[in-house]
PDB file of C-alpha atoms in Angstrom:
ATOM      1  CA  MET O   1     220.091  92.453-146.175  1.00 54.00           C
ATOM      2  CA  THR O   2     218.461  89.603-144.577  1.00 70.00           C
ATOM      3  CA  GLU O   3     220.835  85.937-145.403  1.00 83.00           C
ATOM      4  CA  HIS O   4     218.952  82.473-145.715  1.00 91.00           C
ATOM      5  CA  VAL O   5     220.381  80.062-142.936  1.00 94.00           C
ATOM      6  CA  LEU O   6     220.987  76.826-143.272  1.00 94.00           C
ATOM      7  CA  MET O   7     221.883  74.631-140.552  1.00 95.00           C
ATOM      8  CA  LEU O   8     224.715  71.731-141.190  1.00 97.00           C
ATOM      9  CA  ASP O   9     224.346  69.173-139.088  1.00 97.00           C
ATOM     10  CA  LEU O  10     227.296  66.635-138.999  1.00 97.00           C
ATOM     11  CA  ASP O  11     226.360  64.903-135.697  1.00 96.00           C
ATOM     12  CA  GLY O  12     226.962  61.258-136.961  1.00 96.00           C
ATOM     13  CA  VAL O  13     229.023  62.454-139.983  1.00 96.00           C
ATOM     14  CA  VAL O  14     232.074  59.901-139.293  1.00 93.00           C
ATOM     15  CA  ASP O  15     233.559  59.909-142.796  1.00 96.00           C
ATOM     16  CA  LYS O  16     234.478  62.759-146.234  1.00 97.00           C
ATOM     17  CA  ALA O  17     230.966  59.977-147.639  1.00 97.00           C
ATOM     18  CA  GLY O  18     229.232  61.044-145.081  1.00 97.00           C
ATOM     19  CA  LEU O  19     230.426  64.594-145.066  1.00 97.00           C
ATOM     20  CA  MET O  20     229.490  64.829-148.781  1.00 97.00           C
ATOM     21  CA  GLU O  21     225.673  62.906-148.076  1.00 97.00           C
ATOM     22  CA  ARG O  22     224.945  65.878-145.910  1.00 97.00           C
ATOM     23  CA  CYS O  23     226.176  68.591-147.553  1.00 96.00           C
ATOM     24  CA  ALA O  24     224.171  67.384-149.854  1.00 96.00           C
ATOM     25  CA  ARG O  25     221.214  67.150-148.552  1.00 95.00           C
ATOM     26  CA  ALA O  26     221.655  70.424-146.200  1.00 94.00           C
ATOM     27  CA  LEU O  27     222.825  72.469-149.185  1.00 92.00           C
ATOM     28  CA  GLU O  28     219.888  71.049-151.365  1.00 91.00           C
ATOM     29  CA  LEU O  29     222.747  70.038-153.932  1.00 92.00           C
ATOM     30  CA  PRO O  30     221.745  68.954-157.629  1.00 88.00           C
ATOM     31  CA  ASP O  31     222.415  65.319-158.814  1.00 89.00           C
ATOM     32  CA  TRP O  32     224.679  66.699-160.023  1.00 90.00           C
ATOM     33  CA  PHE O  33     226.855  67.266-157.631  1.00 93.00           C
ATOM     34  CA  GLY O  34     230.424  65.160-157.500  1.00 94.00           C
ATOM     35  CA  ARG O  35     230.053  64.301-153.470  1.00 96.00           C
ATOM     36  CA  ASN O  36     234.529  66.084-153.476  1.00 97.00           C
ATOM     37  CA  TRP O  37     236.150  68.491-152.525  1.00 97.00           C
ATOM     38  CA  ASP O  38     236.439  70.523-155.229  1.00 96.00           C
ATOM     39  CA  ALA O  39     232.269  69.848-156.398  1.00 96.00           C
ATOM     40  CA  LEU O  40     231.541  70.798-152.588  1.00 97.00           C
ATOM     41  CA  ALA O  41     233.956  73.949-153.184  1.00 95.00           C
ATOM     42  CA  ASP O  42     232.227  74.825-156.445  1.00 94.00           C
ATOM     43  CA  SER O  43     228.724  74.733-154.886  1.00 94.00           C
ATOM     44  CA  LEU O  44     229.109  76.300-152.615  1.00 94.00           C
ATOM     45  CA  GLY O  45     230.988  79.342-154.058  1.00 92.00           C
ATOM     46  CA  ASP O  46     227.952  79.743-157.106  1.00 92.00           C
ATOM     47  CA  PRO O  47     224.887  81.314-155.912  1.00 91.00           C
ATOM     48  CA  SER O  48     222.759  79.517-158.810  1.00 90.00           C
ATOM     49  CA  VAL O  49     222.460  75.871-156.914  1.00 90.00           C
ATOM     50  CA  TRP O  50     221.727  77.875-153.729  1.00 91.00           C
ATOM     51  CA  PRO O  51     218.242  76.806-152.359  1.00 86.00           C
ATOM     52  CA  ALA O  52     215.577  79.155-153.885  1.00 84.00           C
ATOM     53  CA  ALA O  53     215.408  80.683-150.633  1.00 82.00           C
ATOM     54  CA  ALA O  54     218.670  82.496-150.560  1.00 84.00           C
ATOM     55  CA  GLY O  55     217.699  84.381-153.575  1.00 72.00           C
ATOM     56  CA  GLU O  56     219.786  87.213-153.539  1.00 73.00           C
ATOM     57  CA  ASP O  57     220.514  88.346-149.969  1.00 83.00           C
ATOM     58  CA  GLY O  58     222.648  85.736-149.672  1.00 92.00           C
ATOM     59  CA  LEU O  59     223.645  82.727-147.542  1.00 94.00           C
ATOM     60  CA  LEU O  60     224.383  81.649-143.897  1.00 96.00           C
ATOM     61  CA  VAL O  61     225.409  77.895-143.632  1.00 96.00           C
ATOM     62  CA  VAL O  62     225.651  77.251-139.446  1.00 97.00           C
ATOM     63  CA  VAL O  63     227.798  74.089-138.831  1.00 97.00           C
ATOM     64  CA  THR O  64     226.635  71.799-136.279  1.00 97.00           C
ATOM     65  CA  GLY O  65     227.795  68.988-134.903  1.00 96.00           C
ATOM     66  CA  TRP O  66     230.683  68.749-136.264  1.00 96.00           C
ATOM     67  CA  ARG O  67     233.204  68.171-133.433  1.00 95.00           C
ATOM     68  CA  GLY O  68     232.569  64.581-133.252  1.00 95.00           C
ATOM     69  CA  TYR O  69     234.030  64.207-137.524  1.00 96.00           C
ATOM     70  CA  ALA O  70     237.117  66.847-136.119  1.00 96.00           C
ATOM     71  CA  ALA O  71     238.061  64.888-133.694  1.00 95.00           C
ATOM     72  CA  ALA O  72     237.588  60.417-135.824  1.00 95.00           C
ATOM     73  CA  ARG O  73     238.949  62.379-139.084  1.00 96.00           C
ATOM     74  CA  PRO O  74     241.273  65.627-137.835  1.00 97.00           C
ATOM     75  CA  ASP O  75     242.747  65.535-141.502  1.00 97.00           C
ATOM     76  CA  GLU O  76     239.678  65.384-143.424  1.00 97.00           C
ATOM     77  CA  TRP O  77     238.099  67.807-141.068  1.00 97.00           C
ATOM     78  CA  ALA O  78     241.029  70.714-141.901  1.00 97.00           C
ATOM     79  CA  THR O  79     240.802  69.658-145.928  1.00 98.00           C
ATOM     80  CA  ALA O  80     236.711  70.507-144.829  1.00 97.00           C
ATOM     81  CA  GLU O  81     237.185  74.345-142.803  1.00 97.00           C
ATOM     82  CA  GLU O  82     239.396  74.884-145.759  1.00 97.00           C
ATOM     83  CA  VAL O  83     237.465  74.606-148.555  1.00 97.00           C
ATOM     84  CA  LEU O  84     234.707  76.205-146.065  1.00 97.00           C
ATOM     85  CA  GLY O  85     236.559  79.326-144.916  1.00 97.00           C
ATOM     86  CA  GLU O  86     237.703  79.587-148.481  1.00 96.00           C
ATOM     87  CA  ALA O  87     234.615  79.603-150.777  1.00 95.00           C
ATOM     88  CA  ALA O  88     233.256  81.868-147.679  1.00 95.00           C
ATOM     89  CA  ASP O  89     235.643  84.403-148.501  1.00 96.00           C
ATOM     90  CA  ARG O  90     235.447  84.096-152.762  1.00 94.00           C
ATOM     91  CA  THR O  91     231.573  84.867-151.791  1.00 93.00           C
ATOM     92  CA  ALA O  92     230.722  87.442-151.042  1.00 91.00           C
ATOM     93  CA  ALA O  93     227.064  86.115-150.007  1.00 93.00           C
ATOM     94  CA  LEU O  94     228.362  83.576-148.349  1.00 95.00           C
ATOM     95  CA  THR O  95     229.002  83.479-144.304  1.00 95.00           C
ATOM     96  CA  VAL O  96     229.880  80.238-143.227  1.00 96.00           C
ATOM     97  CA  ALA O  97     230.137  79.782-139.193  1.00 96.00           C
ATOM     98  CA  LEU O  98     230.874  76.810-137.031  1.00 96.00           C
ATOM     99  CA  ALA O  99     228.894  76.727-134.052  1.00 95.00           C
ATOM    100  CA  LEU O 100     230.806  76.142-130.622  1.00 90.00           C
ATOM    101  CA  GLY O 101     227.835  74.205-128.804  1.00 73.00           C
ATOM    102  CA  GLY O 102     225.373  71.933-129.153  1.00 55.00           C
ATOM    103  CA  SER O 103     227.339  68.610-130.162  1.00 45.00           C
ATOM    104  CA  HIS O 104     226.617  65.618-128.303  1.00 48.00           C
ATOM    105  CA  GLN O 105     230.768  64.890-128.166  1.00 43.00           C
TER     106      GLN O 105
END
């Protein structure tokens, strides 16, 4: 099984609104995506709203450029990590990886 790889670049994100916008674009979420933590958790756990290329093979979301956001908004980042981790834990076809390199911070 080869997962579809999707890059979620958070470089330059400074707040939750920016994070949600990046998630909506990168994950190709529908217009009705609510841009809140619950909506993000629901979308990550629902393969029917993933990019079509993910198909039945699963989805690997690689989060890059996240360190600046984590430093600027540690409480928000802790929530984001929790949402990403819990979605991956309960959705067998989803893997989320935090890239340690590539940050401009």
